[in-house]
Amino acid sequence: MTTANNSPIALAGVRKQYGAKAALDGVDLVIPAGSVVGLLGQNAAGKTTLIKTALGLIRPTNGEATIFGEPSWDLSAATKARIGYVPQVITLYPWMRIRQLIKYTASFYPRWNDGLVTKLLTTWDVGGEDKVGILSVGTLQKLAIVLALGHEPDLLVLDEPAASLDPGARRDFLRTLLEVAADGRRTVLFSTHITSDLERVADRVAILRAGKIAYDGALDDLKDSVKRLHITATAPLPVDLQIPGVVKSQVEGNEALISVRDVSPALIEQIRRNYAATVGVQDLNLEDIFLELHHHA
Amino acid sequence: MRNRYAQIALTYTDRWSMRAWLILTAMLVAWLALTRQANFSERLPMLMLGGTACVFAATIVTSQVKEQIADPRSALTPGFRTPHLIVGGVLLTATTLGLASYIAWRSAHIEGGFGWPALRIWPPGYVAIVMISAAAMAWMGYLQSPPFIFCVMALGAVFVMPISEPLNWQTISGRAPVTACVMLALALASLIALWWRMALLNEEMREYHRLDSFSPNLKLSMTGDRFYRRSAAAEVGWFNEWLRGAGRIDRARNVLGASLMRRAAHWRLAISFARANPLFGALFGMMLLVMDYFGGLHEGKGEQGVLIAVPILIGLVVPMLIAGCTWPRRWYTLAQDALRPATRRQFLAEQGAAMGWELMSLWFWITVGALLPTIWYRPHWLLSATTLAMLALTAAEQVLLFAVFVWIARYRGTLFFTWTLTLLAVAAAGFLFVHEIGHADDRLRIPSPLVIAAVLVVALPVLVDAYRRWLRTDLD
């Protein structure tokens, strides 16, 4: 069992202030070893700040961030050797050839899996003799992923890694991610706006909203707990329908469309009784849940 | 809604360089307007200062127009490019041709006095010299190409050499009207060609790229070029690869757990222009050799000032100015590099060691290059106490400049912010050097060991403080 003390990433009460604006506002998050965690959030929700704070690139204004039990701000060399990171904006040395950049990056690490690197470069059709400065954004992203995987990190942190990949490369990337996580020893944290990717590979999800964690738990639990209820009553329903755990409600006359957290048979029965209504339950995919949680139509 | 042309003109006031230029030029113009008569010693520096203002205006205006034109918006937004070119053209004309003409008109006749001769300025001659310099600087601001910048510097050096002096005075005083007319025509033609080039500027043209401008924040937010792809693409040529010594990376060995200096050397593989430093030295050496040859040193007219003080002063000021331009690019890869296996203390110490090493390498090669004429004409001066003490002073000043730069750099401001503060520090170091060596009776003073020690005493705490502050600085 992973505890906050030795978990790959643990944030406790982390706050990051930029002037008057709090990019992170008291974030508590523990990422268990061996999990693949998708970090979701709207633009400017604080995803990149959270990732950079977790990695020790940014110093929290308050609170504590640790990686494998060490303070993120002052990581040892051994712990850094266990981390792979793909930033959102990738800037590499433009004048180097790809093979040179790989060799240069490898020279810092205690181990380097040449076989994996070669396999990924071949799969993604990235030529070793090309110079980094002329690569397309997508190829640059592939290269950054390869560089982050080369030393077989125990913790892989990716900030919107698939944003610029074509569908084929994205599928390959997700498969690689699954292979990386398959042995249950490695942990992956990745932020994304592509919820279908997250559903395909993540077992946990953390939703960041205005600098706070709005949800942190197993993906399946989230999908099981948030449902959309179609309520049809014999009489007009009150506009301020009082239902516990309501995330979003839309009431029109006798009908209501309500998204609810922690749905249980008892709750449905209670709604039937209270409003003399029939209740239909609809499963939601992650994108729907995300939109409901952020009150989008 | 404001007039579109006025809106475009107002964008120039966003530049700190333009604001500073406006204040200084306003003071100059006010002085010229308020003084009816001034003697030679007062007016001549104003002529030179005014000419310099025109030349700098050409660079500022042209680089601003390029900032606006070398962007997808200029091709896709209806009615974007023409007004920007017109406003830029009008401002360029006003700040170069207009200002130079006004200065020349106000200074057409300079009174003598206190032993100075009277001087008659022929306005077209003065304007021609200013405009040819302004045209060169405008092209420099447009191309943003290091080889072109060096060519302009070399031509500028020829321009101020003693051999060019008679021709310059003949042009300014109206005794060489044909030369003046040819210079003026060339300058105007080249500026028209520049504006025509900008009117056609598109992504297929080599100069479409922009190196880091004085307002990188503007570039990031307005062009959408988050990945600096244009800038990066400018660094992939064979010359850049050769300058960087890229082949050395193929022989790189693992540095996990290696010593500080070995890891610093390893970082230099990625961040330094390995072969550029000796090249800079060679170029300065050749330039000074040619200048000194035409200056008459081969006939025994040399003096210590030209053969010792000037080369050592070049070695003092040039390295930090070069480093001040190239090091801010280091920020882009800092986050990823900071996650390589090493503690924060190790990482920062390694970066500091790599940068310090780079600065000392630049100082060494540029000083050696600049001293080539001394080696050629007066080799026995090299080991004199004066030369060695001056070298010790400039070496100590390099440590101080490095400490100041590292202290400033943690703010990671714009290139303009960083470079301006660096320039001020370099100017102060230059002033200290000149003050310390003095110049009386054609002999140089030996810098005091106490001053050299004092420079180090100031530098070391600044360096330690910078390191401590960097330990608390975000590396994102």
PDB file of N, CA and C in Angstrom, chain B residues 383-468:
ATOM      1  N   LEU B 383      54.855  41.451 -21.879  1.00  0.00           N
ATOM      2  CA  LEU B 383      55.189  40.986 -20.533  1.00  0.00           C
ATOM      3  C   LEU B 383      55.561  42.126 -19.594  1.00  0.00           C
ATOM      4  N   SER B 384      55.235  43.341 -20.002  1.00  0.00           N
ATOM      5  CA  SER B 384      55.534  44.469 -19.117  1.00  0.00           C
ATOM      6  C   SER B 384      54.590  44.435 -17.918  1.00  0.00           C
ATOM      7  N   ALA B 385      55.024  45.077 -16.840  1.00  0.00           N
ATOM      8  CA  ALA B 385      54.185  45.107 -15.628  1.00  0.00           C
ATOM      9  C   ALA B 385      52.857  45.774 -15.910  1.00  0.00           C
ATOM     10  N   THR B 386      52.877  46.796 -16.764  1.00  0.00           N
ATOM     11  CA  THR B 386      51.640  47.516 -17.089  1.00  0.00           C
ATOM     12  C   THR B 386      50.634  46.569 -17.731  1.00  0.00           C
ATOM     13  N   THR B 387      51.092  45.835 -18.749  1.00  0.00           N
ATOM     14  CA  THR B 387      50.191  44.927 -19.464  1.00  0.00           C
ATOM     15  C   THR B 387      49.654  43.844 -18.527  1.00  0.00           C
ATOM     16  N   LEU B 388      50.556  43.252 -17.757  1.00  0.00           N
ATOM     17  CA  LEU B 388      50.121  42.149 -16.898  1.00  0.00           C
ATOM     18  C   LEU B 388      49.147  42.636 -15.819  1.00  0.00           C
ATOM     19  N   ALA B 389      49.410  43.823 -15.285  1.00  0.00           N
ATOM     20  CA  ALA B 389      48.502  44.344 -14.254  1.00  0.00           C
ATOM     21  C   ALA B 389      47.135  44.673 -14.866  1.00  0.00           C
ATOM     22  N   MET B 390      47.167  45.204 -16.085  1.00  0.00           N
ATOM     23  CA  MET B 390      45.877  45.499 -16.752  1.00  0.00           C
ATOM     24  C   MET B 390      45.100  44.210 -17.005  1.00  0.00           C
ATOM     25  N   LEU B 391      45.824  43.181 -17.434  1.00  0.00           N
ATOM     26  CA  LEU B 391      45.152  41.893 -17.682  1.00  0.00           C
ATOM     27  C   LEU B 391      44.564  41.347 -16.378  1.00  0.00           C
ATOM     28  N   ALA B 392      45.305  41.518 -15.303  1.00  0.00           N
ATOM     29  CA  ALA B 392      44.793  41.051 -14.003  1.00  0.00           C
ATOM     30  C   ALA B 392      43.533  41.822 -13.619  1.00  0.00           C
ATOM     31  N   LEU B 393      43.551  43.128 -13.894  1.00  0.00           N
ATOM     32  CA  LEU B 393      42.370  43.942 -13.563  1.00  0.00           C
ATOM     33  C   LEU B 393      41.159  43.503 -14.393  1.00  0.00           C
ATOM     34  N   THR B 394      41.374  43.285 -15.688  1.00  0.00           N
ATOM     35  CA  THR B 394      40.220  42.901 -16.516  1.00  0.00           C
ATOM     36  C   THR B 394      39.732  41.492 -16.177  1.00  0.00           C
ATOM     37  N   ALA B 395      40.663  40.616 -15.792  1.00  0.00           N
ATOM     38  CA  ALA B 395      40.240  39.262 -15.369  1.00  0.00           C
ATOM     39  C   ALA B 395      39.370  39.369 -14.119  1.00  0.00           C
ATOM     40  N   ALA B 396      39.809  40.208 -13.175  1.00  0.00           N
ATOM     41  CA  ALA B 396      39.006  40.391 -11.951  1.00  0.00           C
ATOM     42  C   ALA B 396      37.648  41.008 -12.288  1.00  0.00           C
ATOM     43  N   GLU B 397      37.657  41.932 -13.231  1.00  0.00           N
ATOM     44  CA  GLU B 397      36.396  42.575 -13.627  1.00  0.00           C
ATOM     45  C   GLU B 397      35.460  41.584 -14.326  1.00  0.00           C
ATOM     46  N   GLN B 398      36.052  40.601 -15.029  1.00  0.00           N
ATOM     47  CA  GLN B 398      35.196  39.564 -15.633  1.00  0.00           C
ATOM     48  C   GLN B 398      34.436  38.807 -14.536  1.00  0.00           C
ATOM     49  N   VAL B 399      35.138  38.540 -13.438  1.00  0.00           N
ATOM     50  CA  VAL B 399      34.490  37.834 -12.322  1.00  0.00           C
ATOM     51  C   VAL B 399      33.343  38.684 -11.784  1.00  0.00           C
ATOM     52  N   LEU B 400      33.592  39.995 -11.648  1.00  0.00           N
ATOM     53  CA  LEU B 400      32.549  40.889 -11.134  1.00  0.00           C
ATOM     54  C   LEU B 400      31.376  40.962 -12.118  1.00  0.00           C
ATOM     55  N   LEU B 401      31.690  41.097 -13.406  1.00  0.00           N
ATOM     56  CA  LEU B 401      30.615  41.173 -14.417  1.00  0.00           C
ATOM     57  C   LEU B 401      29.794  39.886 -14.422  1.00  0.00           C
ATOM     58  N   PHE B 402      30.487  38.752 -14.298  1.00  0.00           N
ATOM     59  CA  PHE B 402      29.797  37.466 -14.271  1.00  0.00           C
ATOM     60  C   PHE B 402      28.862  37.401 -13.065  1.00  0.00           C
ATOM     61  N   ALA B 403      29.376  37.848 -11.920  1.00  0.00           N
ATOM     62  CA  ALA B 403      28.555  37.825 -10.701  1.00  0.00           C
ATOM     63  C   ALA B 403      27.318  38.704 -10.873  1.00  0.00           C
ATOM     64  N   VAL B 404      27.517  39.895 -11.448  1.00  0.00           N
ATOM     65  CA  VAL B 404      26.386  40.814 -11.650  1.00  0.00           C
ATOM     66  C   VAL B 404      25.384  40.205 -12.631  1.00  0.00           C
ATOM     67  N   PHE B 405      25.893  39.610 -13.711  1.00  0.00           N
ATOM     68  CA  PHE B 405      24.983  39.011 -14.702  1.00  0.00           C
ATOM     69  C   PHE B 405      24.170  37.880 -14.076  1.00  0.00           C
ATOM     70  N   VAL B 406      24.834  37.017 -13.350  1.00  0.00           N
ATOM     71  CA  VAL B 406      24.131  35.873 -12.732  1.00  0.00           C
ATOM     72  C   VAL B 406      23.080  36.382 -11.740  1.00  0.00           C
ATOM     73  N   TRP B 407      23.417  37.454 -11.046  1.00  0.00           N
ATOM     74  CA  TRP B 407      22.472  38.043 -10.076  1.00  0.00           C
ATOM     75  C   TRP B 407      21.248  38.580 -10.812  1.00  0.00           C
ATOM     76  N   ILE B 408      21.497  39.277 -11.930  1.00  0.00           N
ATOM     77  CA  ILE B 408      20.392  39.859 -12.711  1.00  0.00           C
ATOM     78  C   ILE B 408      19.569  38.744 -13.374  1.00  0.00           C
ATOM     79  N   ALA B 409      20.292  37.725 -13.849  1.00  0.00           N
ATOM     80  CA  ALA B 409      19.667  36.714 -14.713  1.00  0.00           C
ATOM     81  C   ALA B 409      18.540  35.955 -14.030  1.00  0.00           C
ATOM     82  N   ARG B 410      18.575  35.883 -12.697  1.00  0.00           N
ATOM     83  CA  ARG B 410      17.539  35.069 -12.044  1.00  0.00           C
ATOM     84  C   ARG B 410      16.157  35.682 -12.211  1.00  0.00           C
ATOM     85  N   TYR B 411      16.104  36.987 -12.562  1.00  0.00           N
ATOM     86  CA  TYR B 411      14.793  37.596 -12.826  1.00  0.00           C
ATOM     87  C   TYR B 411      14.222  37.100 -14.157  1.00  0.00           C
ATOM     88  N   ARG B 412      15.088  36.612 -15.003  1.00  0.00           N
ATOM     89  CA  ARG B 412      14.691  36.063 -16.310  1.00  0.00           C
ATOM     90  C   ARG B 412      13.745  37.017 -17.036  1.00  0.00           C
ATOM     91  N   GLY B 413      14.172  38.283 -17.079  1.00  0.00           N
ATOM     92  CA  GLY B 413      13.375  39.302 -17.765  1.00  0.00           C
ATOM     93  C   GLY B 413      13.561  39.219 -19.263  1.00  0.00           C
ATOM     94  N   THR B 414      13.063  40.209 -19.960  1.00  0.00           N
ATOM     95  CA  THR B 414      13.210  40.228 -21.415  1.00  0.00           C
ATOM     96  C   THR B 414      14.680  40.427 -21.755  1.00  0.00           C
ATOM     97  N   LEU B 415      14.987  40.138 -23.008  1.00  0.00           N
ATOM     98  CA  LEU B 415      16.356  40.316 -23.483  1.00  0.00           C
ATOM     99  C   LEU B 415      16.766  41.769 -23.290  1.00  0.00           C
ATOM    100  N   PHE B 416      15.855  42.698 -23.516  1.00  0.00           N
ATOM    101  CA  PHE B 416      16.163  44.128 -23.384  1.00  0.00           C
ATOM    102  C   PHE B 416      16.553  44.453 -21.944  1.00  0.00           C
ATOM    103  N   PHE B 417      15.759  43.936 -20.997  1.00  0.00           N
ATOM    104  CA  PHE B 417      16.013  44.176 -19.576  1.00  0.00           C
ATOM    105  C   PHE B 417      17.393  43.639 -19.186  1.00  0.00           C
ATOM    106  N   THR B 418      17.621  42.372 -19.543  1.00  0.00           N
ATOM    107  CA  THR B 418      18.875  41.728 -19.158  1.00  0.00           C
ATOM    108  C   THR B 418      20.070  42.422 -19.814  1.00  0.00           C
ATOM    109  N   TRP B 419      19.917  42.696 -21.097  1.00  0.00           N
ATOM    110  CA  TRP B 419      21.037  43.227 -21.853  1.00  0.00           C
ATOM    111  C   TRP B 419      21.342  44.661 -21.434  1.00  0.00           C
ATOM    112  N   THR B 420      20.295  45.442 -21.150  1.00  0.00           N
ATOM    113  CA  THR B 420      20.519  46.829 -20.746  1.00  0.00           C
ATOM    114  C   THR B 420      21.294  46.875 -19.435  1.00  0.00           C
ATOM    115  N   LEU B 421      20.884  46.052 -18.467  1.00  0.00           N
ATOM    116  CA  LEU B 421      21.595  46.043 -17.185  1.00  0.00           C
ATOM    117  C   LEU B 421      23.020  45.530 -17.371  1.00  0.00           C
ATOM    118  N   THR B 422      23.176  44.539 -18.259  1.00  0.00           N
ATOM    119  CA  THR B 422      24.518  44.034 -18.543  1.00  0.00           C
ATOM    120  C   THR B 422      25.371  45.136 -19.148  1.00  0.00           C
ATOM    121  N   LEU B 423      24.776  45.871 -20.077  1.00  0.00           N
ATOM    122  CA  LEU B 423      25.492  46.959 -20.755  1.00  0.00           C
ATOM    123  C   LEU B 423      25.949  48.002 -19.732  1.00  0.00           C
ATOM    124  N   LEU B 424      25.075  48.323 -18.786  1.00  0.00           N
ATOM    125  CA  LEU B 424      25.426  49.307 -17.760  1.00  0.00           C
ATOM    126  C   LEU B 424      26.592  48.795 -16.910  1.00  0.00           C
ATOM    127  N   ALA B 425      26.535  47.504 -16.572  1.00  0.00           N
ATOM    128  CA  ALA B 425      27.610  46.920 -15.770  1.00  0.00           C
ATOM    129  C   ALA B 425      28.928  46.945 -16.546  1.00  0.00           C
ATOM    130  N   VAL B 426      28.845  46.612 -17.836  1.00  0.00           N
ATOM    131  CA  VAL B 426      30.051  46.616 -18.676  1.00  0.00           C
ATOM    132  C   VAL B 426      30.604  48.036 -18.794  1.00  0.00           C
ATOM    133  N   ALA B 427      29.701  49.008 -18.959  1.00  0.00           N
ATOM    134  CA  ALA B 427      30.138  50.404 -19.071  1.00  0.00           C
ATOM    135  C   ALA B 427      30.845  50.836 -17.791  1.00  0.00           C
ATOM    136  N   ALA B 428      30.290  50.432 -16.649  1.00  0.00           N
ATOM    137  CA  ALA B 428      30.913  50.784 -15.373  1.00  0.00           C
ATOM    138  C   ALA B 428      32.294  50.144 -15.257  1.00  0.00           C
ATOM    139  N   ALA B 429      32.385  48.875 -15.691  1.00  0.00           N
ATOM    140  CA  ALA B 429      33.681  48.184 -15.637  1.00  0.00           C
ATOM    141  C   ALA B 429      34.684  48.877 -16.547  1.00  0.00           C
ATOM    142  N   GLY B 430      34.234  49.284 -17.732  1.00  0.00           N
ATOM    143  CA  GLY B 430      35.098  49.996 -18.683  1.00  0.00           C
ATOM    144  C   GLY B 430      35.565  51.319 -18.104  1.00  0.00           C
ATOM    145  N   PHE B 431      34.638  52.005 -17.450  1.00  0.00           N
ATOM    146  CA  PHE B 431      34.979  53.304 -16.854  1.00  0.00           C
ATOM    147  C   PHE B 431      36.043  53.114 -15.765  1.00  0.00           C
ATOM    148  N   LEU B 432      35.846  52.081 -14.952  1.00  0.00           N
ATOM    149  CA  LEU B 432      36.817  51.814 -13.877  1.00  0.00           C
ATOM    150  C   LEU B 432      38.197  51.533 -14.471  1.00  0.00           C
ATOM    151  N   PHE B 433      38.210  50.760 -15.554  1.00  0.00           N
ATOM    152  CA  PHE B 433      39.476  50.406 -16.203  1.00  0.00           C
ATOM    153  C   PHE B 433      40.174  51.662 -16.719  1.00  0.00           C
ATOM    154  N   VAL B 434      39.416  52.479 -17.462  1.00  0.00           N
ATOM    155  CA  VAL B 434      40.003  53.687 -18.058  1.00  0.00           C
ATOM    156  C   VAL B 434      40.478  54.636 -16.953  1.00  0.00           C
ATOM    157  N   HIS B 435      39.657  54.745 -15.909  1.00  0.00           N
ATOM    158  CA  HIS B 435      40.034  55.623 -14.802  1.00  0.00           C
ATOM    159  C   HIS B 435      41.316  55.131 -14.141  1.00  0.00           C
ATOM    160  N   GLU B 436      41.416  53.830 -14.021  1.00  0.00           N
ATOM    161  CA  GLU B 436      42.539  53.253 -13.291  1.00  0.00           C
ATOM    162  C   GLU B 436      43.852  53.345 -14.058  1.00  0.00           C
ATOM    163  N   ILE B 437      43.793  53.204 -15.398  1.00  0.00           N
ATOM    164  CA  ILE B 437      45.064  53.233 -16.149  1.00  0.00           C
ATOM    165  C   ILE B 437      45.494  54.666 -16.443  1.00  0.00           C
ATOM    166  N   GLY B 438      44.516  55.598 -16.397  1.00  0.00           N
ATOM    167  CA  GLY B 438      44.829  57.004 -16.616  1.00  0.00           C
ATOM    168  C   GLY B 438      45.545  57.210 -17.942  1.00  0.00           C
ATOM    169  N   HIS B 439      45.992  58.391 -18.232  1.00  0.00           N
ATOM    170  CA  HIS B 439      46.749  58.631 -19.443  1.00  0.00           C
ATOM    171  C   HIS B 439      47.358  60.010 -19.336  1.00  0.00           C
ATOM    172  N   ALA B 440      48.582  60.062 -18.890  1.00  0.00           N
ATOM    173  CA  ALA B 440      49.251  61.352 -18.773  1.00  0.00           C
ATOM    174  C   ALA B 440      50.629  61.235 -19.405  1.00  0.00           C
ATOM    175  N   ASP B 441      51.011  62.226 -20.132  1.00  0.00           N
ATOM    176  CA  ASP B 441      52.316  62.256 -20.803  1.00  0.00           C
ATOM    177  C   ASP B 441      52.527  61.015 -21.668  1.00  0.00           C
ATOM    178  N   ASP B 442      51.457  60.600 -22.314  1.00  0.00           N
ATOM    179  CA  ASP B 442      51.544  59.476 -23.242  1.00  0.00           C
ATOM    180  C   ASP B 442      51.975  58.167 -22.564  1.00  0.00           C
ATOM    181  N   ARG B 443      51.822  58.084 -21.253  1.00  0.00           N
ATOM    182  CA  ARG B 443      52.177  56.846 -20.562  1.00  0.00           C
ATOM    183  C   ARG B 443      50.983  56.356 -19.754  1.00  0.00           C
ATOM    184  N   LEU B 444      50.859  55.035 -19.685  1.00  0.00           N
ATOM    185  CA  LEU B 444      49.734  54.457 -18.946  1.00  0.00           C
ATOM    186  C   LEU B 444      50.155  54.156 -17.520  1.00  0.00           C
ATOM    187  N   ARG B 445      49.192  54.303 -16.598  1.00  0.00           N
ATOM    188  CA  ARG B 445      49.487  53.957 -15.210  1.00  0.00           C
ATOM    189  C   ARG B 445      49.321  52.453 -15.011  1.00  0.00           C
ATOM    190  N   ILE B 446      50.025  51.918 -14.065  1.00  0.00           N
ATOM    191  CA  ILE B 446      49.838  50.507 -13.718  1.00  0.00           C
ATOM    192  C   ILE B 446      48.673  50.434 -12.737  1.00  0.00           C
ATOM    193  N   PRO B 447      47.637  49.641 -13.046  1.00  0.00           N
ATOM    194  CA  PRO B 447      46.499  49.535 -12.121  1.00  0.00           C
ATOM    195  C   PRO B 447      46.969  49.075 -10.741  1.00  0.00           C
ATOM    196  N   SER B 448      46.384  49.650  -9.739  1.00  0.00           N
ATOM    197  CA  SER B 448      46.788  49.329  -8.378  1.00  0.00           C
ATOM    198  C   SER B 448      46.329  47.911  -7.995  1.00  0.00           C
ATOM    199  N   PRO B 449      47.222  47.129  -7.379  1.00  0.00           N
ATOM    200  CA  PRO B 449      46.811  45.789  -6.916  1.00  0.00           C
ATOM    201  C   PRO B 449      45.651  45.866  -5.929  1.00  0.00           C
ATOM    202  N   LEU B 450      45.603  46.985  -5.212  1.00  0.00           N
ATOM    203  CA  LEU B 450      44.509  47.139  -4.248  1.00  0.00           C
ATOM    204  C   LEU B 450      43.164  47.213  -4.966  1.00  0.00           C
ATOM    205  N   VAL B 451      43.157  47.913  -6.103  1.00  0.00           N
ATOM    206  CA  VAL B 451      41.905  48.026  -6.873  1.00  0.00           C
ATOM    207  C   VAL B 451      41.505  46.653  -7.410  1.00  0.00           C
ATOM    208  N   ILE B 452      42.505  45.923  -7.900  1.00  0.00           N
ATOM    209  CA  ILE B 452      42.219  44.571  -8.424  1.00  0.00           C
ATOM    210  C   ILE B 452      41.636  43.703  -7.306  1.00  0.00           C
ATOM    211  N   ALA B 453      42.248  43.784  -6.147  1.00  0.00           N
ATOM    212  CA  ALA B 453      41.762  42.997  -5.014  1.00  0.00           C
ATOM    213  C   ALA B 453      40.369  43.457  -4.599  1.00  0.00           C
ATOM    214  N   ALA B 454      40.148  44.782  -4.656  1.00  0.00           N
ATOM    215  CA  ALA B 454      38.832  45.318  -4.261  1.00  0.00           C
ATOM    216  C   ALA B 454      37.736  44.814  -5.200  1.00  0.00           C
ATOM    217  N   VAL B 455      38.066  44.728  -6.486  1.00  0.00           N
ATOM    218  CA  VAL B 455      37.077  44.226  -7.461  1.00  0.00           C
ATOM    219  C   VAL B 455      36.681  42.797  -7.095  1.00  0.00           C
ATOM    220  N   LEU B 456      37.691  41.993  -6.758  1.00  0.00           N
ATOM    221  CA  LEU B 456      37.401  40.599  -6.386  1.00  0.00           C
ATOM    222  C   LEU B 456      36.623  40.519  -5.074  1.00  0.00           C
ATOM    223  N   VAL B 457      36.977  41.408  -4.157  1.00  0.00           N
ATOM    224  CA  VAL B 457      36.293  41.415  -2.854  1.00  0.00           C
ATOM    225  C   VAL B 457      34.819  41.755  -3.032  1.00  0.00           C
ATOM    226  N   VAL B 458      34.513  42.634  -3.988  1.00  0.00           N
ATOM    227  CA  VAL B 458      33.107  42.954  -4.265  1.00  0.00           C
ATOM    228  C   VAL B 458      32.450  41.808  -5.033  1.00  0.00           C
ATOM    229  N   ALA B 459      33.183  41.230  -5.974  1.00  0.00           N
ATOM    230  CA  ALA B 459      32.598  40.214  -6.862  1.00  0.00           C
ATOM    231  C   ALA B 459      32.185  38.950  -6.114  1.00  0.00           C
ATOM    232  N   LEU B 460      33.031  38.495  -5.229  1.00  0.00           N
ATOM    233  CA  LEU B 460      32.774  37.192  -4.613  1.00  0.00           C
ATOM    234  C   LEU B 460      31.486  37.159  -3.777  1.00  0.00           C
ATOM    235  N   PRO B 461      31.242  38.158  -2.914  1.00  0.00           N
ATOM    236  CA  PRO B 461      29.957  38.121  -2.182  1.00  0.00           C
ATOM    237  C   PRO B 461      28.745  38.224  -3.120  1.00  0.00           C
ATOM    238  N   VAL B 462      28.882  39.016  -4.192  1.00  0.00           N
ATOM    239  CA  VAL B 462      27.765  39.124  -5.142  1.00  0.00           C
ATOM    240  C   VAL B 462      27.492  37.751  -5.765  1.00  0.00           C
ATOM    241  N   LEU B 463      28.576  37.057  -6.100  1.00  0.00           N
ATOM    242  CA  LEU B 463      28.443  35.729  -6.710  1.00  0.00           C
ATOM    243  C   LEU B 463      27.792  34.739  -5.732  1.00  0.00           C
ATOM    244  N   VAL B 464      28.245  34.774  -4.509  1.00  0.00           N
ATOM    245  CA  VAL B 464      27.685  33.862  -3.488  1.00  0.00           C
ATOM    246  C   VAL B 464      26.209  34.187  -3.265  1.00  0.00           C
ATOM    247  N   ASP B 465      25.893  35.491  -3.206  1.00  0.00           N
ATOM    248  CA  ASP B 465      24.498  35.891  -3.002  1.00  0.00           C
ATOM    249  C   ASP B 465      23.633  35.457  -4.194  1.00  0.00           C
ATOM    250  N   ALA B 466      24.187  35.619  -5.401  1.00  0.00           N
ATOM    251  CA  ALA B 466      23.439  35.206  -6.607  1.00  0.00           C
ATOM    252  C   ALA B 466      23.146  33.712  -6.553  1.00  0.00           C
ATOM    253  N   TYR B 467      24.136  32.935  -6.152  1.00  0.00           N
ATOM    254  CA  TYR B 467      23.965  31.477  -6.064  1.00  0.00           C
ATOM    255  C   TYR B 467      22.864  31.131  -5.053  1.00  0.00           C
ATOM    256  N   ARG B 468      22.910  31.800  -3.898  1.00  0.00           N
ATOM    257  CA  ARG B 468      21.889  31.521  -2.870  1.00  0.00           C
ATOM    258  C   ARG B 468      20.504  31.887  -3.369  1.00  0.00           C
TER     259      ARG B 468
END
